[in-house]
XYZ file of C-alpha atoms in Angstrom:
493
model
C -31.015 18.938 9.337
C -27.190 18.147 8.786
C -26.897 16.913 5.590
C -24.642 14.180 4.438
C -21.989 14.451 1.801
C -21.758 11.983 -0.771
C -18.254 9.864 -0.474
C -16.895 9.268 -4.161
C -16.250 5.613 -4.705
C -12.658 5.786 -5.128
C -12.501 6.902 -1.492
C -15.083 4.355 0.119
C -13.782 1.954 2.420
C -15.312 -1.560 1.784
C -15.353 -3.934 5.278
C -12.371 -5.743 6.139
C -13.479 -8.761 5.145
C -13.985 -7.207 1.233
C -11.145 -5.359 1.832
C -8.882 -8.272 2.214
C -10.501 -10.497 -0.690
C -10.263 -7.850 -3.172
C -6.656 -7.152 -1.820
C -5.925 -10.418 -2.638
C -7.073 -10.427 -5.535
C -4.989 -7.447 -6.783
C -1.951 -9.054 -5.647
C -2.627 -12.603 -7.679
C -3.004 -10.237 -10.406
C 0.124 -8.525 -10.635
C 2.796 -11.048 -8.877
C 4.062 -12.700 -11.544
C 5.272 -9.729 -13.165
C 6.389 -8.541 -9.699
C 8.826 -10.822 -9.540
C 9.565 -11.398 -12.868
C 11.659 -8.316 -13.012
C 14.353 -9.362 -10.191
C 14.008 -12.788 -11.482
C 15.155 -11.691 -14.882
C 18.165 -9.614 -13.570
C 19.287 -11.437 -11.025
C 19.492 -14.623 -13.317
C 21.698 -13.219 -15.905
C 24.056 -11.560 -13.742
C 24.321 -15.409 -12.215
C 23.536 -14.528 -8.458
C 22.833 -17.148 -5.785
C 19.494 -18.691 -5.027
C 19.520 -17.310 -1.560
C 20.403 -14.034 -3.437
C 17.972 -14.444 -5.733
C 15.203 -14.847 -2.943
C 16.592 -11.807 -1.151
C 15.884 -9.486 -4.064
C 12.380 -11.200 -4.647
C 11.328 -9.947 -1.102
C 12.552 -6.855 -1.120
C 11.030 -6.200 -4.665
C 7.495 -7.779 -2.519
C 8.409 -5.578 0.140
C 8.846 -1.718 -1.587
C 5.891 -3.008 -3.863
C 3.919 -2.579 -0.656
C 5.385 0.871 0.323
C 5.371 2.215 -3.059
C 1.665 1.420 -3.398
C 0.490 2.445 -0.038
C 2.371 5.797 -0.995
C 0.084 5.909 -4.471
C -2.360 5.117 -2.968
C -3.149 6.458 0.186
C -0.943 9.696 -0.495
C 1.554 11.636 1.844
C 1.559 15.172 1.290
C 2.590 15.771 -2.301
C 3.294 12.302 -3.283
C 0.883 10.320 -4.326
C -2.254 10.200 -7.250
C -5.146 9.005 -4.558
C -6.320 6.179 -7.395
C -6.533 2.304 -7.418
C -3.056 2.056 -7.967
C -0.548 -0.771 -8.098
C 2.706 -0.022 -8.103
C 5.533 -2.730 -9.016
C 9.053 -3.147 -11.096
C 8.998 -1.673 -14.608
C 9.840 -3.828 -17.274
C 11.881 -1.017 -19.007
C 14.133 -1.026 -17.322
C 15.415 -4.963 -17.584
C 17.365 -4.251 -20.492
C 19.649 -1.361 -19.333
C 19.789 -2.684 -15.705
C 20.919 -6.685 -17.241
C 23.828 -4.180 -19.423
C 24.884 -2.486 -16.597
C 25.069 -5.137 -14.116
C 26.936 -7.679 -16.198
C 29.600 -4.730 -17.620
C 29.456 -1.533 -15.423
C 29.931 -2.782 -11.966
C 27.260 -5.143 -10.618
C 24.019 -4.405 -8.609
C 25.519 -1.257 -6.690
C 26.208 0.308 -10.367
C 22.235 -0.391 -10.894
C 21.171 0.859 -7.824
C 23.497 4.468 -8.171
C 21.370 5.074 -11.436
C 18.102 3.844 -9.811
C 18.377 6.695 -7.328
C 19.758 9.368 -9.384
C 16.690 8.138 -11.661
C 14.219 8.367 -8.998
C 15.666 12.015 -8.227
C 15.138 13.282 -11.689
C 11.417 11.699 -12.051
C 10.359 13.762 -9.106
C 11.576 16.947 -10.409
C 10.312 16.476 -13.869
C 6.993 15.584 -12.138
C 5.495 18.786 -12.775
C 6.739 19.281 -16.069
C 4.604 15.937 -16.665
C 1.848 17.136 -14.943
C 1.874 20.945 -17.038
C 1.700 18.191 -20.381
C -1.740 17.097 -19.275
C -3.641 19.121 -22.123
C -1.443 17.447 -24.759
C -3.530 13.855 -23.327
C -7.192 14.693 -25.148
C -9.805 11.431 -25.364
C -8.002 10.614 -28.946
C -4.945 10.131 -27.294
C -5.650 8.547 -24.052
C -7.895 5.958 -25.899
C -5.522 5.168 -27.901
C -2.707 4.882 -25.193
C -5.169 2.756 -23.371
C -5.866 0.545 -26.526
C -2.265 0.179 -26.929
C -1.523 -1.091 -23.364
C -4.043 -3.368 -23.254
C -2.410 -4.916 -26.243
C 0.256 -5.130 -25.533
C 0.144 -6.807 -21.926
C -2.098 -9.556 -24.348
C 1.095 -11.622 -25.564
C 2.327 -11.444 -21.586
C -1.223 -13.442 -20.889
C -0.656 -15.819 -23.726
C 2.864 -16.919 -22.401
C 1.198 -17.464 -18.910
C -1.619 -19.438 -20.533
C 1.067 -21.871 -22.569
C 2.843 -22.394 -19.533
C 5.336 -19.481 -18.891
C 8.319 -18.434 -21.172
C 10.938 -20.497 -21.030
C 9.222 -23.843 -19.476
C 9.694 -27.187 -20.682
C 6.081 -27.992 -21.265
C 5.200 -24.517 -23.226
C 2.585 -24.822 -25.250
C 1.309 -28.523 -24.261
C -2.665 -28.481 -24.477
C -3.083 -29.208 -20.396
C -2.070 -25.767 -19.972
C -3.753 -23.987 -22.549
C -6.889 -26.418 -21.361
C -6.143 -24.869 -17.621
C -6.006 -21.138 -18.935
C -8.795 -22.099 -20.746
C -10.784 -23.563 -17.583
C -9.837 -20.723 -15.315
C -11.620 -18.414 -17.952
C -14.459 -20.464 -18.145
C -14.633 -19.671 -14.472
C -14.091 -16.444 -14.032
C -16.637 -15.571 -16.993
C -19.374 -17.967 -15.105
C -18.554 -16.433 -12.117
C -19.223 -12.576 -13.577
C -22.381 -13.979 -15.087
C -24.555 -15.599 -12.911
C -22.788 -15.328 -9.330
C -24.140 -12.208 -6.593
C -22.541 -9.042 -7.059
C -19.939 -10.072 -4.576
C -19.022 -12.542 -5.725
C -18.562 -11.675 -9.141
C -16.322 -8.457 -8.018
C -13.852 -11.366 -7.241
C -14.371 -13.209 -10.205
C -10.677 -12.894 -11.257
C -9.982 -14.644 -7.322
C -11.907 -17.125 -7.293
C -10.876 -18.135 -10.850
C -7.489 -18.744 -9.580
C -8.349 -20.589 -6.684
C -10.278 -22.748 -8.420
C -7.728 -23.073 -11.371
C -5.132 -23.820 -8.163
C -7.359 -26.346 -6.568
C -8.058 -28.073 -9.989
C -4.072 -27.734 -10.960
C -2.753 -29.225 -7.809
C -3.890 -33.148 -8.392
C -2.157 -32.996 -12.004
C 0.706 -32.162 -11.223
C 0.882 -27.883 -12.717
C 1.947 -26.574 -8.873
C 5.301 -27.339 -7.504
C 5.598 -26.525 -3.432
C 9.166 -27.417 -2.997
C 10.043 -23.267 -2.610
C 7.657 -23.281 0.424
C 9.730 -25.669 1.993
C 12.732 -24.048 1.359
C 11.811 -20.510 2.218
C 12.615 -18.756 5.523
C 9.921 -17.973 8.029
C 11.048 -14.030 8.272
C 13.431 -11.935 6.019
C 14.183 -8.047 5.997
C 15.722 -6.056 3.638
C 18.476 -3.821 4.691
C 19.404 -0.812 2.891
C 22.525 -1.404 0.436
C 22.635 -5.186 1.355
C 24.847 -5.698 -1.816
C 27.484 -2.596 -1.357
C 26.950 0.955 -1.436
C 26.057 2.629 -4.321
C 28.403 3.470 -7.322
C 27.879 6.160 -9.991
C 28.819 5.633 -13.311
C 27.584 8.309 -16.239
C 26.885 5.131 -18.924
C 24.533 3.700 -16.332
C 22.961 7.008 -15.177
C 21.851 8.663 -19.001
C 20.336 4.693 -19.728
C 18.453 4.632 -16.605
C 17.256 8.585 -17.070
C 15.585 7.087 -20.758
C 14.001 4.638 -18.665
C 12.752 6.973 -16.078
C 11.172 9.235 -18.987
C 10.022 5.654 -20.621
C 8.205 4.752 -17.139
C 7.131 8.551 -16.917
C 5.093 7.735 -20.034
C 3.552 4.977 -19.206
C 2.604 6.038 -15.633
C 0.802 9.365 -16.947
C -1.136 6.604 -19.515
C -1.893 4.417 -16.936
C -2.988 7.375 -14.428
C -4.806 8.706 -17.306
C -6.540 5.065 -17.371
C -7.698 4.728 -14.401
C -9.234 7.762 -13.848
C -11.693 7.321 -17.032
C -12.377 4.214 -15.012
C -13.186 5.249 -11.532
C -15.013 8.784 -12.872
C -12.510 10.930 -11.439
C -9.980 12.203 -14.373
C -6.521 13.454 -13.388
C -5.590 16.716 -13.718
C -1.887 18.658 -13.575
C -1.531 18.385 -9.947
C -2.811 14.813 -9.200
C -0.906 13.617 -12.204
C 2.363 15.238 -10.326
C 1.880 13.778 -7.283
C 1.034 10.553 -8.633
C 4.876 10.900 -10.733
C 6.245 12.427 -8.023
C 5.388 8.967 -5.998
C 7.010 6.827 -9.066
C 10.424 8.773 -8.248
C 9.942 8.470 -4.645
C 9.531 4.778 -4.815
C 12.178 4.501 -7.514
C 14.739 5.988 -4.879
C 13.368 3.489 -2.288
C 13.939 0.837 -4.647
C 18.011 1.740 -4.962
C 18.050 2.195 -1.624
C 16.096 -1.135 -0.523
C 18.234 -4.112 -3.200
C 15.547 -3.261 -5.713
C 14.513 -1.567 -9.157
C 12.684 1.443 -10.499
C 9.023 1.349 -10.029
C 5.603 2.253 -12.193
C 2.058 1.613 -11.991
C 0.968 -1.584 -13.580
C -1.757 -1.489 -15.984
C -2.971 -5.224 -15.167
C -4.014 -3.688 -12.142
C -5.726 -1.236 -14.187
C -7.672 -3.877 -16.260
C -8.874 -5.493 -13.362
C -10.054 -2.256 -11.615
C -12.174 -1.916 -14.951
C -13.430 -5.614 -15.228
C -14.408 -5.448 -11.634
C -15.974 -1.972 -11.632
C -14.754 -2.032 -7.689
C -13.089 1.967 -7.884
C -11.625 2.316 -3.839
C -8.200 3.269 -3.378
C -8.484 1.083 -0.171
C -8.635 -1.909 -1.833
C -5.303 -1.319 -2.898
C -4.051 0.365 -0.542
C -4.762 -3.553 1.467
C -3.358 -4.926 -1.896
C -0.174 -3.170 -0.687
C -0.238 -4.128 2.755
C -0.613 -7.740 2.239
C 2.893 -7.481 -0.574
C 4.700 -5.731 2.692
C 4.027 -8.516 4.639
C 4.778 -11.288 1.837
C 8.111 -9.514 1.672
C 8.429 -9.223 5.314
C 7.542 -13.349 5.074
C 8.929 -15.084 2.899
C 7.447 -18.180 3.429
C 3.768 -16.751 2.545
C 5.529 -14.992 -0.681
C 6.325 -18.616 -1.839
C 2.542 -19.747 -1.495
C 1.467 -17.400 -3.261
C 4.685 -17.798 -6.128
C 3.128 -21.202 -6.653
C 0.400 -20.157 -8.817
C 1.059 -21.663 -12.223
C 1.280 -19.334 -14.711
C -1.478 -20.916 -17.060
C -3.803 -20.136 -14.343
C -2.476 -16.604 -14.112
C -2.974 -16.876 -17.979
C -6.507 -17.420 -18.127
C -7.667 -14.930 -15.788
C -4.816 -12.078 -17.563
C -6.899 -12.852 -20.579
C -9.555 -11.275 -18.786
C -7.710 -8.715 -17.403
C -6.035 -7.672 -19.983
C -8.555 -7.325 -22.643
C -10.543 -5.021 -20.147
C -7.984 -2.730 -20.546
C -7.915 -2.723 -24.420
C -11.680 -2.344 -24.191
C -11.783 0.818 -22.149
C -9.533 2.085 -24.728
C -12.234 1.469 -27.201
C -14.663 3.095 -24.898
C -12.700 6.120 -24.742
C -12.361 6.751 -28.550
C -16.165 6.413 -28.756
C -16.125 10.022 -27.902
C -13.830 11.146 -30.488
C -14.952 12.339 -33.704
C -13.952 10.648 -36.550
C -15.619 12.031 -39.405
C -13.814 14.465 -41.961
C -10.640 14.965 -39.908
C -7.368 12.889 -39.197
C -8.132 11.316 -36.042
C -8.491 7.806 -37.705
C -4.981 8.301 -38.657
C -3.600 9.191 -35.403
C -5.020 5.987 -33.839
C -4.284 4.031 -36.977
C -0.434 4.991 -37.084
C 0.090 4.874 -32.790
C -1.586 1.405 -32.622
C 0.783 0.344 -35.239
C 3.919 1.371 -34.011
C 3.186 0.301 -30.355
C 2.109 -3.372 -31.059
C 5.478 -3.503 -33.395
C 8.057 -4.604 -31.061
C 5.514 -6.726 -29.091
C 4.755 -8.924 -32.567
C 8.270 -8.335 -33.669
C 10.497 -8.515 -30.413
C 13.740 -8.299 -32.340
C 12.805 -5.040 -34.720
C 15.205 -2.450 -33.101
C 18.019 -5.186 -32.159
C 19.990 -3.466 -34.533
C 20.009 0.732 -33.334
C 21.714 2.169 -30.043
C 20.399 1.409 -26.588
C 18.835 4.600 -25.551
C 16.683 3.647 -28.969
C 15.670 0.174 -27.623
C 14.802 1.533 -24.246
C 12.158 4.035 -25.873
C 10.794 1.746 -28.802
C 11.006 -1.213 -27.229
C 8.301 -0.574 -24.840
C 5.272 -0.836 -27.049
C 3.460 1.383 -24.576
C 6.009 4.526 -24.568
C 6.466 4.093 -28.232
C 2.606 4.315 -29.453
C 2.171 7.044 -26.635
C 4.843 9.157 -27.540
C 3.507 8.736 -31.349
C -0.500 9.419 -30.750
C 0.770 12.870 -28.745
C 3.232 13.893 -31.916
C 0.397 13.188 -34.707
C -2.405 14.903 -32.317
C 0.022 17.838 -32.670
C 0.604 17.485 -36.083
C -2.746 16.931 -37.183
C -4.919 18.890 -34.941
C -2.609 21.152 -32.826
C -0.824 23.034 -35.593
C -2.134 25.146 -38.676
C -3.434 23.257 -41.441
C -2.193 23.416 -44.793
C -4.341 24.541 -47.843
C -6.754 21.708 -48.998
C -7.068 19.835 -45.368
C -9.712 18.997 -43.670
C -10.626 22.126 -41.933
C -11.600 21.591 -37.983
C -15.317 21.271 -37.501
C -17.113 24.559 -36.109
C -18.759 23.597 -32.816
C -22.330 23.051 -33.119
C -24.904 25.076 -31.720
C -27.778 22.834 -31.944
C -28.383 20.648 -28.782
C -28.699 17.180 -30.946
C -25.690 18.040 -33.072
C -23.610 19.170 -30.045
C -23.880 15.788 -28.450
C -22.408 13.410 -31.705
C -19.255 16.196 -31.404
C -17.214 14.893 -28.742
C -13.909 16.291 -30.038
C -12.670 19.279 -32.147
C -9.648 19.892 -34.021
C -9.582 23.371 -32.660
C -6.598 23.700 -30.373
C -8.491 25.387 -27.822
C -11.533 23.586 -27.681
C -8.519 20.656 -27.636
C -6.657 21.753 -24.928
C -9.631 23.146 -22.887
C -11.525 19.905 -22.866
C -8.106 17.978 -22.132
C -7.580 20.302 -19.278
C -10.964 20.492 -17.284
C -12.584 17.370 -18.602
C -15.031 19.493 -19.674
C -16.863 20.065 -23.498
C -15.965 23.753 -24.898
C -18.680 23.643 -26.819
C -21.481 22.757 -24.256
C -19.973 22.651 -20.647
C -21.516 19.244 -20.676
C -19.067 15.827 -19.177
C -17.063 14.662 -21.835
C -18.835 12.291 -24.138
C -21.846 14.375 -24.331
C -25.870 13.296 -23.805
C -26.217 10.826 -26.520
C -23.827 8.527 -23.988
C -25.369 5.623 -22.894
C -26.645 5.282 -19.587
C -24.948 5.315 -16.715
C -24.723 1.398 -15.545
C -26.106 0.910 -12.095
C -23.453 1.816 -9.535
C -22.817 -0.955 -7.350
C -21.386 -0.063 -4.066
C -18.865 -1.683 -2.329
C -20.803 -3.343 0.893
């Protein structure tokens, strides 16, 4: 008899009609900051409402592409995960400099595309770095970008930076409704149901919002039925060396964060990334960075909110976001549909990125429940990245004062506490202690005491257990047999 091969859940293909809700659901999730991003740049460099609405749908529009690419995969490009793919917001800074001093948009979209060039042929140099990434350091870059996307959620929940009623107690009352929801919803709902929790708190907070007054439907109105961007609607591009070396920090700053984020979700979905996945998954950042010049947009990343709900939801197909992405090329092919779904207020988006959010953080924690933290520096190493990465997110203004390639780097909470948990790994546990350290713990032998070690400070059992997901010591998954059991796997349909 034939037998049947087991499909891993990241490559299941829910029915359409789950399909489409969790879609949906992925796209309420990360919109806001979708547009955010052309909203920010195209404001301070004064443009026109009607351009202003042509950059939001073609940001909608490559948003799609760029995560169907991730997602789905074409030949070398592409990581095969639950990935969402949308506008880093490292790049803002640089791109607002540039625009408003070294030429306008087609100086921004010149660097965008030399930008995207360079990430794709740095992608396997990124990819070769995978054995610097053990469980101390990717729970700690987790931990750190769940923490920092937490002040993002707040803002939502007060009523969105820069609004006239932030802060009033209706909207942290909505926020605080729509969590309500989503957490009653997780709790006592079917399974379904409860794999949409983060959806149906939304609609709910939109139904409830609509009578007093939080949604404003004018933009629906106003929008056109069908729009299409057009390569190099604003000019062709222009290269100028100021704007290219900023935007080539950014593209190592999103390189970062990607690999993190990558990293992230494949603890999540129990398939971890290794060297070539990891490539392909960059190599699709640069590819979609060079759309993004080419298409009146900006460079693109995977988006860890998408990463916290893929975690809170425990729903691990790539299909679901592949249909994520297909439903953002048709908002940007329609822009009438993009301005339903721009309605949202942000303190409903604020109580369900509470959620969100905070999933992420916690599957940092999970992570560094491996990790050994007796008699060795490891508490250090967490101690001293968490620090530095939350920095400029509590203190916005700390590095006002250095040069702008500086900024770019620190300023980004998530590059900056990555970048320092992969120096102190090295320091501490990659290079050759000095007399009087802690010396690395020999592996146990004994089949109890083997399970509480989950990670050496011996570079090879390091790097070997970074590379191949595998213990040194026992051959056994990472995190040993004292984990806990394996929660019931739901399956999608």
């Amino acid at each position: 008899m034939a037998t049947t091969v087991p499909v891993h859940p990241v490559d299941e293909v829910p029915p359409a009609r789950q399909l489409a809700a969790f879609g949906l659901q992925h796209v309420l999730a990360m919109y806001a900051g979708a547009v955010a991003v052309p909203l920010i740049v195209g404001g301070a460099m004064k443009l026109s409402p009607a351009d202003l609405a042509y950059l939001i749908t073609a940001d909608l529009l490559v948003c799609g592409i760029a995560t169907l690419i991730q997602c789905v995969g074409v030949w070398r490009f592409g990581v095969r995960l639950p990935i969402m793919q949308g506008c880093t917001f490292a790049a803002v800074s640089p791109m607002v400099l540039i625009g408003t001093t070294e030429g306008g948009l087609p100086s921004i979209y010149g660097s965008v595309i030399v930008a995207g060039l360079a990430i794709m042929l740095l992608a396997p140099v990124f990819g070769r770095l995978l054995r610097f990434f053990p469980p101390l350091v990717t729970g700690t870059v987790i931990l750190i970008i769940g923490l920092s996307l937490l002040p993002t959620a707040g803002g939502w929940a007060a009523g969105g930076e820069g609004s006239k009623d932030f802060g009033e107690p209706k909207n942290i009352a909505l926020a605080a409704f729509v969590l309500v929801v989503v957490l009653a919803v997780q709790r006592f709902a079917p399974v379904f149901l409860s794999r949409i929790a983060v959806l149906i708190g939304i609609v709910v907070g939109l139904a409830v919002a609509v009578p007093f007054g939080f949604t404003d439907f004018d933009g629906v109105g106003d929008a056109d039925w069908v729009g299409i961007s057009t390569p190099f609607h604003f000019g062709h591009p222009t290269f100028h060396v100021s704007a290219i070396v900023s935007m080539l920090v950014v593209a190592l700053v999103t390189m970062t964060e990607t690999t993190g984020d990558l990293i992230a979700v494949g603890e999540m979905t129990d398939r971890p990334v290794e060297p070539g996945p990891l490539a392909d998954g960059l190599r699709a950042d640069g590819l979609s960075t060079i759309l993004g010049g080419v298409f009146n947009t900006f460079p693109y990343t995977a988006y860890a909110q998408n990463v916290g709900l893929v975690g809170m939801t425990r729903v691990r197909s790539r299909w679901v976001v592949a249909a994520a992405g297909g439903i953002l090329v048709v908002l940007g092919l329609l822009p009438k549909l993009g301005a339903v779904v721009a309605a949202v207020p942000a303190p409903v988006l604020g109580g369900a990125g509470l959620v969100m959010f905070g999933t992420v953080a916690a599957s940092g924690l999970r992570t560094l429940a491996r990790v050994d933290f007796s008699d060795n520096h490891n508490l250090t190493v967490v101690a001293i990245s968490v620090a530095i990465g939350v920095l400029p997110v509590g203190v916005p203004t700390l590095y006002e004062q250095f040069p702008d390639w500086f900024q770019t780097v620190m300023n980004s909470g998530i590059s900056a506490g990555c970048l320092t948990a992969i120096v102190l790994n090295l320091l501490f546990n990659h290079l050759t202690p000095k007399a009087g350290s802690p010396a690395p713990e020999t592996p146990a032998t004994d089949a109890t005491a083997t399970t509480d070690v989950t990670e050496t400070t011996d570079t090879a059992a390091v790097e070997a257990g970074a590379q191949g997901g595998v213990r040194a010591e026992t051959g056994l998954p990472e995190g040993g047999g004292e984990q806990p059991a394996e929660e019931p796997r739901q399956e999608v349909g």
